[in-house]
PDB file of C-alpha atoms and ligand atoms in Angstrom:
ATOM      1  CA  MET A 267     -21.021  -8.590 -14.175  1.00  0.00           C
ATOM      2  CA  HIS A 268     -18.579  -9.537 -16.576  1.00  0.00           C
ATOM      3  CA  GLN A 269     -15.341 -11.408 -15.088  1.00  0.00           C
ATOM      4  CA  PHE A 270     -12.329 -11.370 -18.208  1.00  0.00           C
ATOM      5  CA  GLU A 271      -8.786 -13.307 -17.620  1.00  0.00           C
ATOM      6  CA  GLN A 272      -7.418 -12.229 -21.155  1.00  0.00           C
ATOM      7  CA  ILE A 273      -6.805  -8.830 -22.489  1.00  0.00           C
ATOM      8  CA  SER A 274      -8.410  -9.301 -25.953  1.00  0.00           C
ATOM      9  CA  THR A 275     -12.105  -9.715 -24.113  1.00  0.00           C
ATOM     10  CA  LEU A 276     -11.981  -7.296 -21.513  1.00  0.00           C
ATOM     11  CA  GLN A 277     -10.802  -4.453 -24.641  1.00  0.00           C
ATOM     12  CA  THR A 278     -14.120  -6.230 -26.895  1.00  0.00           C
ATOM     13  CA  GLN A 279     -16.426  -4.952 -24.188  1.00  0.00           C
ATOM     14  CA  VAL A 280     -14.934  -1.797 -23.584  1.00  0.00           C
ATOM     15  CA  LYS A 281     -15.022  -1.392 -27.237  1.00  0.00           C
ATOM     16  CA  LYS A 282     -18.517  -2.096 -27.224  1.00  0.00           C
ATOM     17  CA  TRP A 283     -18.839   0.253 -25.006  1.00  0.00           C
ATOM     18  CA  ARG A 284     -17.633   2.979 -26.855  1.00  0.00           C
ATOM     19  CA  GLN A 285     -19.704   2.124 -29.797  1.00  0.00           C
ATOM     20  CA  GLN A 286     -22.260   3.047 -27.341  1.00  0.00           C
ATOM     21  CA  ASN A 287     -21.096   6.356 -26.353  1.00  0.00           C
ATOM     22  CA  LYS A 288     -20.577   5.010 -22.424  1.00  0.00           C
ATOM     23  CA  THR A 289     -17.668   6.843 -20.225  1.00  0.00           C
ATOM     24  CA  ILE A 290     -15.136   4.038 -17.869  1.00  0.00           C
ATOM     25  CA  ALA A 291     -13.777   4.770 -15.332  1.00  0.00           C
ATOM     26  CA  PHE A 292     -11.324   2.219 -13.809  1.00  0.00           C
ATOM     27  CA  VAL A 293     -10.264   1.110 -10.149  1.00  0.00           C
ATOM     28  CA  PRO A 294      -6.828  -1.001 -10.294  1.00  0.00           C
ATOM     29  CA  THR A 295      -6.255  -3.348  -6.603  1.00  0.00           C
ATOM     30  CA  MET A 296      -4.651  -6.900  -5.832  1.00  0.00           C
ATOM     31  CA  GLY A 297      -7.914  -7.916  -4.380  1.00  0.00           C
ATOM     32  CA  ASN A 298      -8.409  -8.947  -0.393  1.00  0.00           C
ATOM     33  CA  LEU A 299     -10.798  -5.949  -1.123  1.00  0.00           C
ATOM     34  CA  HIS A 300     -11.925  -3.553   1.997  1.00  0.00           C
ATOM     35  CA  LEU A 301     -14.010  -1.053   2.684  1.00  0.00           C
ATOM     36  CA  GLY A 302     -10.943   2.031   1.099  1.00  0.00           C
ATOM     37  CA  HIS A 303     -11.450  -0.326  -2.218  1.00  0.00           C
ATOM     38  CA  LEU A 304     -15.114  -0.065  -2.455  1.00  0.00           C
ATOM     39  CA  SER A 305     -14.921   3.894  -1.375  1.00  0.00           C
ATOM     40  CA  LEU A 306     -12.981   4.261  -4.711  1.00  0.00           C
ATOM     41  CA  LEU A 307     -15.933   1.763  -6.336  1.00  0.00           C
ATOM     42  CA  GLU A 308     -18.251   4.116  -5.521  1.00  0.00           C
ATOM     43  CA  LYS A 309     -16.337   7.366  -7.095  1.00  0.00           C
ATOM     44  CA  ALA A 310     -15.713   5.440  -9.987  1.00  0.00           C
ATOM     45  CA  LYS A 311     -19.656   5.110 -10.763  1.00  0.00           C
ATOM     46  CA  GLN A 312     -19.990   8.583  -9.468  1.00  0.00           C
ATOM     47  CA  LEU A 313     -17.359   9.219 -12.371  1.00  0.00           C
ATOM     48  CA  ALA A 314     -19.045   7.279 -15.318  1.00  0.00           C
ATOM     49  CA  ASP A 315     -21.475   5.161 -16.964  1.00  0.00           C
ATOM     50  CA  LYS A 316     -19.429   2.075 -16.434  1.00  0.00           C
ATOM     51  CA  VAL A 317     -16.588   0.472 -13.995  1.00  0.00           C
ATOM     52  CA  ILE A 318     -13.964  -1.703 -14.026  1.00  0.00           C
ATOM     53  CA  VAL A 319     -11.588  -3.426 -11.153  1.00  0.00           C
ATOM     54  CA  SER A 320      -8.752  -4.813 -11.948  1.00  0.00           C
ATOM     55  CA  ILE A 321      -7.749  -7.531  -8.999  1.00  0.00           C
ATOM     56  CA  PHE A 322      -4.022  -8.519  -9.798  1.00  0.00           C
ATOM     57  CA  VAL A 323      -1.344  -9.200  -6.932  1.00  0.00           C
ATOM     58  CA  ASN A 324       1.349  -7.794  -9.308  1.00  0.00           C
ATOM     59  CA  PRO A 325       4.524  -9.941  -8.227  1.00  0.00           C
ATOM     60  CA  LEU A 326       6.850  -7.132  -9.992  1.00  0.00           C
ATOM     61  CA  GLN A 327       5.462  -4.695  -7.651  1.00  0.00           C
ATOM     62  CA  PHE A 328       6.880  -7.451  -4.448  1.00  0.00           C
ATOM     63  CA  ASP A 329      11.096  -7.120  -3.860  1.00  0.00           C
ATOM     64  CA  ASP A 330      10.364 -10.056  -1.137  1.00  0.00           C
ATOM     65  CA  LYS A 331       9.163 -13.591  -2.478  1.00  0.00           C
ATOM     66  CA  ALA A 332       7.904 -14.695   0.716  1.00  0.00           C
ATOM     67  CA  ASP A 333       5.307 -11.378   0.954  1.00  0.00           C
ATOM     68  CA  LEU A 334       4.173 -11.895  -2.421  1.00  0.00           C
ATOM     69  CA  ASN A 335       3.311 -15.707  -1.191  1.00  0.00           C
ATOM     70  CA  ALA A 336       1.874 -14.609   1.397  1.00  0.00           C
ATOM     71  CA  TYR A 337      -0.664 -11.792   0.173  1.00  0.00           C
ATOM     72  CA  PRO A 338      -4.345 -12.697   0.820  1.00  0.00           C
ATOM     73  CA  ARG A 339      -5.883 -14.018  -2.452  1.00  0.00           C
ATOM     74  CA  THR A 340      -9.788 -13.816  -1.673  1.00  0.00           C
ATOM     75  CA  LEU A 341     -11.644 -13.898  -4.958  1.00  0.00           C
ATOM     76  CA  ASP A 342     -14.497 -15.379  -4.303  1.00  0.00           C
ATOM     77  CA  ALA A 343     -15.099 -13.064  -1.227  1.00  0.00           C
ATOM     78  CA  ASP A 344     -14.099  -9.761  -3.675  1.00  0.00           C
ATOM     79  CA  MET A 345     -16.151 -10.942  -6.732  1.00  0.00           C
ATOM     80  CA  THR A 346     -18.989 -11.354  -3.608  1.00  0.00           C
ATOM     81  CA  LEU A 347     -18.286  -7.988  -2.727  1.00  0.00           C
ATOM     82  CA  LEU A 348     -18.375  -6.024  -6.515  1.00  0.00           C
ATOM     83  CA  LEU A 349     -21.564  -7.626  -7.465  1.00  0.00           C
ATOM     84  CA  ASP A 350     -23.373  -6.237  -4.835  1.00  0.00           C
ATOM     85  CA  HIS A 351     -21.748  -3.148  -5.626  1.00  0.00           C
ATOM     86  CA  ASP A 352     -22.873  -3.270  -9.165  1.00  0.00           C
ATOM     87  CA  CYS A 353     -19.287  -3.042 -10.478  1.00  0.00           C
ATOM     88  CA  ASP A 354     -19.598  -3.642 -14.555  1.00  0.00           C
ATOM     89  CA  VAL A 355     -16.207  -5.791 -15.327  1.00  0.00           C
ATOM     90  CA  VAL A 356     -13.648  -7.788 -12.824  1.00  0.00           C
ATOM     91  CA  PHE A 357     -10.481  -7.675 -14.675  1.00  0.00           C
ATOM     92  CA  THR A 358      -8.385 -10.820 -13.281  1.00  0.00           C
ATOM     93  CA  PRO A 359      -5.641 -11.526 -15.529  1.00  0.00           C
ATOM     94  CA  SER A 360      -2.851 -13.634 -14.639  1.00  0.00           C
ATOM     95  CA  ALA A 361       0.957 -13.230 -14.224  1.00  0.00           C
ATOM     96  CA  ASN A 362       1.119 -14.681 -17.566  1.00  0.00           C
ATOM     97  CA  VAL A 363      -1.228 -12.873 -19.094  1.00  0.00           C
ATOM     98  CA  MET A 364       0.433  -9.446 -18.183  1.00  0.00           C
ATOM     99  CA  TYR A 365       4.322 -11.084 -18.597  1.00  0.00           C
ATOM    100  CA  PRO A 366       4.067 -12.933 -21.611  1.00  0.00           C
ATOM    101  CA  ASN A 367       7.866 -13.077 -22.080  1.00  0.00           C
ATOM    102  CA  GLY A 368       8.411 -13.202 -18.193  1.00  0.00           C
ATOM    103  CA  MET A 369       8.716 -10.506 -15.240  1.00  0.00           C
ATOM    104  CA  ASP A 370      13.043 -10.796 -16.321  1.00  0.00           C
ATOM    105  CA  VAL A 371      13.140  -9.489 -19.379  1.00  0.00           C
ATOM    106  CA  HIS A 372       9.560  -7.262 -19.692  1.00  0.00           C
ATOM    107  CA  THR A 373      10.178  -3.202 -20.645  1.00  0.00           C
ATOM    108  CA  THR A 374       9.850  -1.569 -16.851  1.00  0.00           C
ATOM    109  CA  ILE A 375       9.081   2.519 -16.428  1.00  0.00           C
ATOM    110  CA  SER A 376      10.596   4.394 -13.275  1.00  0.00           C
ATOM    111  CA  VAL A 377      10.003   7.552 -12.391  1.00  0.00           C
ATOM    112  CA  PRO A 378      13.251   9.010 -11.102  1.00  0.00           C
ATOM    113  CA  ASN A 379      13.533  10.881  -7.775  1.00  0.00           C
ATOM    114  CA  MET A 380      10.364   9.203  -6.496  1.00  0.00           C
ATOM    115  CA  ASP A 381      11.063   5.710  -6.537  1.00  0.00           C
ATOM    116  CA  ASP A 382      13.958   6.130  -4.658  1.00  0.00           C
ATOM    117  CA  LYS A 383      13.141   7.557  -1.521  1.00  0.00           C
ATOM    118  CA  LEU A 384      10.192   6.862   1.587  1.00  0.00           C
ATOM    119  CA  CYS A 385       9.032   3.361   0.692  1.00  0.00           C
ATOM    120  CA  GLY A 386      11.325   2.836  -1.849  1.00  0.00           C
ATOM    121  CA  LEU A 387      14.934   3.496  -0.025  1.00  0.00           C
ATOM    122  CA  ASN A 388      13.552  -0.047   1.604  1.00  0.00           C
ATOM    123  CA  ARG A 389      12.444  -2.156  -1.158  1.00  0.00           C
ATOM    124  CA  PRO A 390      14.451  -1.927  -4.649  1.00  0.00           C
ATOM    125  CA  GLY A 391      12.435  -2.658  -7.820  1.00  0.00           C
ATOM    126  CA  HIS A 392       9.120  -1.600  -6.096  1.00  0.00           C
ATOM    127  CA  PHE A 393       8.072   1.597  -7.457  1.00  0.00           C
ATOM    128  CA  ASP A 394       9.642   0.529 -11.297  1.00  0.00           C
ATOM    129  CA  GLY A 395       7.065  -2.797 -10.783  1.00  0.00           C
ATOM    130  CA  VAL A 396       3.554  -0.601 -10.083  1.00  0.00           C
ATOM    131  CA  ALA A 397       4.490   2.210 -12.011  1.00  0.00           C
ATOM    132  CA  THR A 398       4.971  -0.474 -15.050  1.00  0.00           C
ATOM    133  CA  VAL A 399       1.812  -2.325 -14.134  1.00  0.00           C
ATOM    134  CA  VAL A 400      -0.095   0.684 -14.007  1.00  0.00           C
ATOM    135  CA  ALA A 401       1.407   2.028 -17.359  1.00  0.00           C
ATOM    136  CA  LYS A 402       0.463  -1.479 -18.734  1.00  0.00           C
ATOM    137  CA  PHE A 403      -3.344  -0.869 -17.494  1.00  0.00           C
ATOM    138  CA  LEU A 404      -4.177   1.914 -18.333  1.00  0.00           C
ATOM    139  CA  ASN A 405      -2.913   1.432 -21.915  1.00  0.00           C
ATOM    140  CA  ILE A 406      -4.784  -1.770 -22.078  1.00  0.00           C
ATOM    141  CA  VAL A 407      -7.862  -0.875 -20.504  1.00  0.00           C
ATOM    142  CA  GLN A 408      -7.881   3.068 -21.746  1.00  0.00           C
ATOM    143  CA  ALA A 409     -10.714   4.355 -19.215  1.00  0.00           C
ATOM    144  CA  ASP A 410     -11.029   7.784 -18.992  1.00  0.00           C
ATOM    145  CA  TRP A 411     -10.836   7.949 -15.586  1.00  0.00           C
ATOM    146  CA  ALA A 412      -8.265   5.802 -12.986  1.00  0.00           C
ATOM    147  CA  ILE A 413      -8.594   6.261  -9.612  1.00  0.00           C
ATOM    148  CA  PHE A 414      -5.843   5.949  -6.754  1.00  0.00           C
ATOM    149  CA  GLY A 415      -6.011   5.959  -2.609  1.00  0.00           C
ATOM    150  CA  GLU A 416      -4.263   8.508  -1.202  1.00  0.00           C
ATOM    151  CA  LYS A 417      -3.943   5.967   1.568  1.00  0.00           C
ATOM    152  CA  ASP A 418      -0.611   4.932  -0.751  1.00  0.00           C
ATOM    153  CA  TYR A 419       0.838   8.922  -1.225  1.00  0.00           C
ATOM    154  CA  GLN A 420       3.955   7.783  -2.824  1.00  0.00           C
ATOM    155  CA  GLN A 421       2.325   5.394  -5.200  1.00  0.00           C
ATOM    156  CA  LEU A 422      -0.124   7.920  -6.366  1.00  0.00           C
ATOM    157  CA  SER A 423       2.698  11.053  -6.574  1.00  0.00           C
ATOM    158  CA  LEU A 424       4.237   8.042  -8.911  1.00  0.00           C
ATOM    159  CA  ILE A 425       1.237   7.935 -10.829  1.00  0.00           C
ATOM    160  CA  ASN A 426       0.499  11.366 -11.388  1.00  0.00           C
ATOM    161  CA  ARG A 427       3.563  12.062 -12.285  1.00  0.00           C
ATOM    162  CA  MET A 428       4.285   9.006 -14.692  1.00  0.00           C
ATOM    163  CA  ALA A 429       0.986  10.310 -16.197  1.00  0.00           C
ATOM    164  CA  THR A 430       1.619  13.732 -17.394  1.00  0.00           C
ATOM    165  CA  GLU A 431       4.949  12.772 -17.970  1.00  0.00           C
ATOM    166  CA  LEU A 432       4.178  10.070 -20.536  1.00  0.00           C
ATOM    167  CA  ASN A 433       0.706  11.642 -21.695  1.00  0.00           C
ATOM    168  CA  LEU A 434      -1.203   9.165 -20.941  1.00  0.00           C
ATOM    169  CA  SER A 435      -5.138  10.126 -21.715  1.00  0.00           C
ATOM    170  CA  THR A 436      -6.385   8.590 -18.703  1.00  0.00           C
ATOM    171  CA  GLN A 437      -7.171  11.123 -15.391  1.00  0.00           C
ATOM    172  CA  ILE A 438      -5.512   9.974 -12.401  1.00  0.00           C
ATOM    173  CA  VAL A 439      -8.070  10.779  -9.595  1.00  0.00           C
ATOM    174  CA  SER A 440      -8.151   9.937  -5.846  1.00  0.00           C
ATOM    175  CA  GLY A 441      -9.619   9.229  -3.395  1.00  0.00           C
ATOM    176  CA  PRO A 442      -8.976   9.732   0.974  1.00  0.00           C
ATOM    177  CA  THR A 443      -8.163   6.636   2.928  1.00  0.00           C
ATOM    178  CA  LEU A 444     -10.587   4.910   4.530  1.00  0.00           C
ATOM    179  CA  ARG A 445     -10.458   4.133   8.161  1.00  0.00           C
ATOM    180  CA  GLU A 446     -11.065   1.334  11.234  1.00  0.00           C
ATOM    181  CA  ASP A 447     -13.425   3.542  13.866  1.00  0.00           C
ATOM    182  CA  ASN A 448      -9.772   3.925  15.672  1.00  0.00           C
ATOM    183  CA  GLY A 449      -8.256   5.665  12.627  1.00  0.00           C
ATOM    184  CA  LEU A 450      -6.057   2.588  11.639  1.00  0.00           C
ATOM    185  CA  ALA A 451      -6.123   2.759   7.740  1.00  0.00           C
ATOM    186  CA  MET A 452      -7.516  -0.071   6.034  1.00  0.00           C
ATOM    187  CA  SER A 453      -5.731  -2.376   4.885  1.00  0.00           C
ATOM    188  CA  SER A 454      -5.231  -5.802   3.267  1.00  0.00           C
ATOM    189  CA  ARG A 455      -2.456  -5.936   5.299  1.00  0.00           C
ATOM    190  CA  ASN A 456      -3.799  -5.443   8.399  1.00  0.00           C
ATOM    191  CA  GLN A 457      -4.987  -9.299   8.402  1.00  0.00           C
ATOM    192  CA  TYR A 458      -1.934  -9.741   9.783  1.00  0.00           C
ATOM    193  CA  LEU A 459      -2.464  -7.709  12.932  1.00  0.00           C
ATOM    194  CA  THR A 460      -4.045  -9.563  15.545  1.00  0.00           C
ATOM    195  CA  SER A 461      -6.781  -8.216  17.724  1.00  0.00           C
ATOM    196  CA  GLU A 462      -4.645  -6.197  20.041  1.00  0.00           C
ATOM    197  CA  GLN A 463      -2.107  -4.885  17.763  1.00  0.00           C
ATOM    198  CA  ARG A 464      -5.327  -3.826  15.520  1.00  0.00           C
ATOM    199  CA  SER A 465      -5.845  -1.806  18.291  1.00  0.00           C
ATOM    200  CA  HIS A 466      -2.670  -0.794  19.323  1.00  0.00           C
ATOM    201  CA  ALA A 467      -1.895  -0.132  15.624  1.00  0.00           C
ATOM    202  CA  ALA A 468      -4.063   2.664  16.530  1.00  0.00           C
ATOM    203  CA  HIS A 469      -1.789   4.515  17.712  1.00  0.00           C
ATOM    204  CA  LEU A 470       0.068   5.264  13.897  1.00  0.00           C
ATOM    205  CA  TYR A 471      -2.423   7.826  12.677  1.00  0.00           C
ATOM    206  CA  ARG A 472      -2.237   9.065  16.293  1.00  0.00           C
ATOM    207  CA  ILE A 473       1.131  10.274  16.116  1.00  0.00           C
ATOM    208  CA  LEU A 474       0.735  11.978  12.986  1.00  0.00           C
ATOM    209  CA  GLN A 475      -1.951  13.938  13.975  1.00  0.00           C
ATOM    210  CA  ASP A 476       0.564  14.571  16.363  1.00  0.00           C
ATOM    211  CA  VAL A 477       2.903  15.308  14.184  1.00  0.00           C
ATOM    212  CA  LYS A 478       0.644  17.710  12.194  1.00  0.00           C
ATOM    213  CA  ALA A 479      -0.420  19.587  15.675  1.00  0.00           C
ATOM    214  CA  ARG A 480       2.930  20.430  16.153  1.00  0.00           C
ATOM    215  CA  ILE A 481       3.843  21.455  12.736  1.00  0.00           C
ATOM    216  CA  GLU A 482       0.771  24.352  12.749  1.00  0.00           C
ATOM    217  CA  LEU A 483       1.662  25.130  16.246  1.00  0.00           C
ATOM    218  CA  SER A 484       5.234  25.132  17.370  1.00  0.00           C
ATOM    219  CA  VAL A 485       8.031  26.520  16.023  1.00  0.00           C
ATOM    220  CA  ASP A 486      10.270  23.184  16.580  1.00  0.00           C
ATOM    221  CA  SER A 487      12.430  22.027  13.492  1.00  0.00           C
ATOM    222  CA  PHE A 488      10.992  19.393  11.371  1.00  0.00           C
ATOM    223  CA  ASP A 489      14.264  17.322  12.145  1.00  0.00           C
ATOM    224  CA  LEU A 490      13.537  17.875  16.267  1.00  0.00           C
ATOM    225  CA  ILE A 491       9.361  17.017  15.483  1.00  0.00           C
ATOM    226  CA  GLN A 492      10.711  13.683  13.413  1.00  0.00           C
ATOM    227  CA  GLN A 493      12.982  11.720  15.606  1.00  0.00           C
ATOM    228  CA  GLN A 494      10.568  12.870  18.725  1.00  0.00           C
ATOM    229  CA  ALA A 495       7.385  10.836  16.577  1.00  0.00           C
ATOM    230  CA  MET A 496      10.435   8.671  15.414  1.00  0.00           C
ATOM    231  CA  SER A 497      11.166   7.561  19.378  1.00  0.00           C
ATOM    232  CA  ALA A 498       7.640   7.559  20.502  1.00  0.00           C
ATOM    233  CA  LEU A 499       7.401   5.198  17.676  1.00  0.00           C
ATOM    234  CA  THR A 500       9.630   2.493  19.139  1.00  0.00           C
ATOM    235  CA  GLU A 501       8.293   3.464  22.665  1.00  0.00           C
ATOM    236  CA  LEU A 502       5.508   2.078  21.353  1.00  0.00           C
ATOM    237  CA  GLY A 503       6.941  -1.045  19.407  1.00  0.00           C
ATOM    238  CA  PHE A 504       6.623  -0.028  16.201  1.00  0.00           C
ATOM    239  CA  VAL A 505       9.775  -1.012  14.720  1.00  0.00           C
ATOM    240  CA  ALA A 506       9.595   2.467  12.097  1.00  0.00           C
ATOM    241  CA  GLU A 507      11.603   2.928   8.876  1.00  0.00           C
ATOM    242  CA  TYR A 508      10.519   6.585   8.503  1.00  0.00           C
ATOM    243  CA  LEU A 509       8.622   9.061   9.676  1.00  0.00           C
ATOM    244  CA  ASP A 510       9.185  11.463   7.481  1.00  0.00           C
ATOM    245  CA  ILE A 511       7.589  14.997   6.639  1.00  0.00           C
ATOM    246  CA  ARG A 512       7.853  15.678   3.374  1.00  0.00           C
ATOM    247  CA  ARG A 513       6.837  18.040   0.084  1.00  0.00           C
ATOM    248  CA  THR A 514       3.637  17.990  -1.382  1.00  0.00           C
ATOM    249  CA  GLU A 515       4.624  18.434  -5.152  1.00  0.00           C
ATOM    250  CA  ASP A 516       7.651  16.287  -5.132  1.00  0.00           C
ATOM    251  CA  LEU A 517       7.812  14.696  -1.622  1.00  0.00           C
ATOM    252  CA  ASP A 518      11.477  15.521  -1.116  1.00  0.00           C
ATOM    253  CA  ARG A 519      12.058  17.261   2.898  1.00  0.00           C
ATOM    254  CA  ALA A 520      10.533  19.434   3.685  1.00  0.00           C
ATOM    255  CA  ASP A 521      11.206  22.855   5.685  1.00  0.00           C
ATOM    256  CA  ARG A 522       9.847  25.916   7.441  1.00  0.00           C
ATOM    257  CA  GLN A 523       9.104  27.672   4.126  1.00  0.00           C
ATOM    258  CA  ASP A 524       7.212  25.191   2.492  1.00  0.00           C
ATOM    259  CA  LYS A 525       3.471  25.267   2.773  1.00  0.00           C
ATOM    260  CA  SER A 526       2.126  22.240   1.351  1.00  0.00           C
ATOM    261  CA  LEU A 527       2.920  18.952   3.489  1.00  0.00           C
ATOM    262  CA  VAL A 528       2.310  15.436   3.764  1.00  0.00           C
ATOM    263  CA  ILE A 529       3.334  13.638   6.301  1.00  0.00           C
ATOM    264  CA  LEU A 530       4.169   9.698   5.895  1.00  0.00           C
ATOM    265  CA  VAL A 531       5.355   6.943   7.735  1.00  0.00           C
ATOM    266  CA  ALA A 532       6.011   3.338   7.173  1.00  0.00           C
ATOM    267  CA  ALA A 533       6.314   1.270  10.436  1.00  0.00           C
ATOM    268  CA  ARG A 534       6.507  -2.532  11.344  1.00  0.00           C
ATOM    269  CA  LEU A 535       4.273  -4.245  14.537  1.00  0.00           C
ATOM    270  CA  GLY A 536       4.054  -7.683  14.573  1.00  0.00           C
ATOM    271  CA  LYS A 537       3.896  -9.392  11.173  1.00  0.00           C
ATOM    272  CA  ALA A 538       2.800  -6.333   8.966  1.00  0.00           C
ATOM    273  CA  ARG A 539       4.472  -3.644   7.755  1.00  0.00           C
ATOM    274  CA  LEU A 540       1.636  -0.081   7.673  1.00  0.00           C
ATOM    275  CA  ILE A 541       2.019   2.691   5.883  1.00  0.00           C
ATOM    276  CA  ASP A 542      -0.202   6.192   6.312  1.00  0.00           C
ATOM    277  CA  ASN A 543       0.110   9.453   6.042  1.00  0.00           C
ATOM    278  CA  ILE A 544      -1.343  12.895   6.364  1.00  0.00           C
ATOM    279  CA  THR A 545      -1.537  16.053   4.678  1.00  0.00           C
ATOM    280  CA  CYS A 546      -0.828  19.514   6.302  1.00  0.00           C
ATOM    281  CA  ASP A 547      -1.715  22.536   4.652  1.00  0.00           C
ATOM    282  CA  LEU A 548      -0.094  25.889   5.880  1.00  0.00           C
ATOM    283  CA  ALA A 549      -1.233  28.286   3.375  1.00  0.00           C
TER     284      ALA A 549
HETATM  285  P1  AMP B 772      -4.203  -2.440  -2.956  1.00  0.00           P
HETATM  286  O1  AMP B 772      -4.739  -3.183  -3.125  1.00  0.00           O
HETATM  287  O2  AMP B 772      -3.650  -2.313  -1.336  1.00  0.00           O
HETATM  288  O3  AMP B 772      -3.000  -2.685  -4.210  1.00  0.00           O
HETATM  289  O4  AMP B 772      -5.207  -0.891  -3.401  1.00  0.00           O
HETATM  290  C1  AMP B 772      -5.748  -0.995  -4.364  1.00  0.00           C
HETATM  291  C2  AMP B 772      -5.833   0.757  -4.540  1.00  0.00           C
HETATM  292  O5  AMP B 772      -6.611   0.780  -3.221  1.00  0.00           O
HETATM  293  C3  AMP B 772      -5.241   1.712  -4.254  1.00  0.00           C
HETATM  294  O6  AMP B 772      -4.942   2.889  -5.058  1.00  0.00           O
HETATM  295  C4  AMP B 772      -4.909   2.003  -2.606  1.00  0.00           C
HETATM  296  O7  AMP B 772      -4.361   3.706  -2.633  1.00  0.00           O
HETATM  297  C5  AMP B 772      -6.410   1.899  -2.493  1.00  0.00           C
HETATM  298  N1  AMP B 772      -6.754   1.613  -0.825  1.00  0.00           N
HETATM  299  C6  AMP B 772      -6.103   0.722   0.078  1.00  0.00           C
HETATM  300  N2  AMP B 772      -6.481   0.852   1.138  1.00  0.00           N
HETATM  301  C7  AMP B 772      -7.082   2.359   1.374  1.00  0.00           C
HETATM  302  C8  AMP B 772      -8.205   2.600   1.914  1.00  0.00           C
HETATM  303  N3  AMP B 772      -8.093   2.360   3.570  1.00  0.00           N
HETATM  304  N4  AMP B 772      -8.702   3.486   1.807  1.00  0.00           N
HETATM  305  C9  AMP B 772      -8.592   4.593   0.492  1.00  0.00           C
HETATM  306  N5  AMP B 772      -8.130   3.501  -0.710  1.00  0.00           N
HETATM  307  C10 AMP B 772      -7.012   2.298  -0.652  1.00  0.00           C
END
């Protein structure tokens, strides 16, 4: 397994593979790898001859410096996991390599109507940071496929829109959310939970499942279902940011006419901000 910190050395390797007619899949991450990340790596391996994983805690997508500084960085353990799972290349650029002119004056990409709702509402600039770093990575790596998790549903929707509208040549592929046995979506941020909170956090997915069942089985309005789910979260000790029923196609508000739905939630428990979602197909 190679590790590259510079764009030029990574691209020399990619060029070599291209000369050998190898296909390439790319999995961008912020490190602190868990089984969810590794499931994307496995998917990448099924698709392509060679797999590149990037580890980069992207400062441009953090609106809160304390959150950026606290983000778990576990490069040695990550490298061991990637080696064990037959990753071909790990790309670990520094912020200077990614933003050599500084972040304040860097060209940024915005995806309108996607970046200002749900998780974008309380995190100004977050999705511009995501779109910008992903566009840069896709341009640098020039992979055939890039794999993203459905766990970050809004991020995935935004990246799909960006890739289509900017005519990027890499095909975007998604992988399902990996969960703990109790249903809690795996996340690097789960480390901020105590073991008691980790069991309690499973209620988040249970509530999403309850909402889905109510959409399918009742005639209640989506507004009522959302309000009651938010109250249930509050009663359980979560500080809920939103729990919304949206259309999968554009993440706009959904009503009973819509058939392809996604229920998204963001809530704080203790020190952790947790997000999760579940899709609901009424067709
Ligand atoms: P992160 O390191 O959190 O930025 O995530 C890197 C990639 O892994 C993103 O595409 C995430 O959506 C994906 N991911 C994170 N958690 C999970 C999970 N539990 N299951 C599947 N994919 C995940």
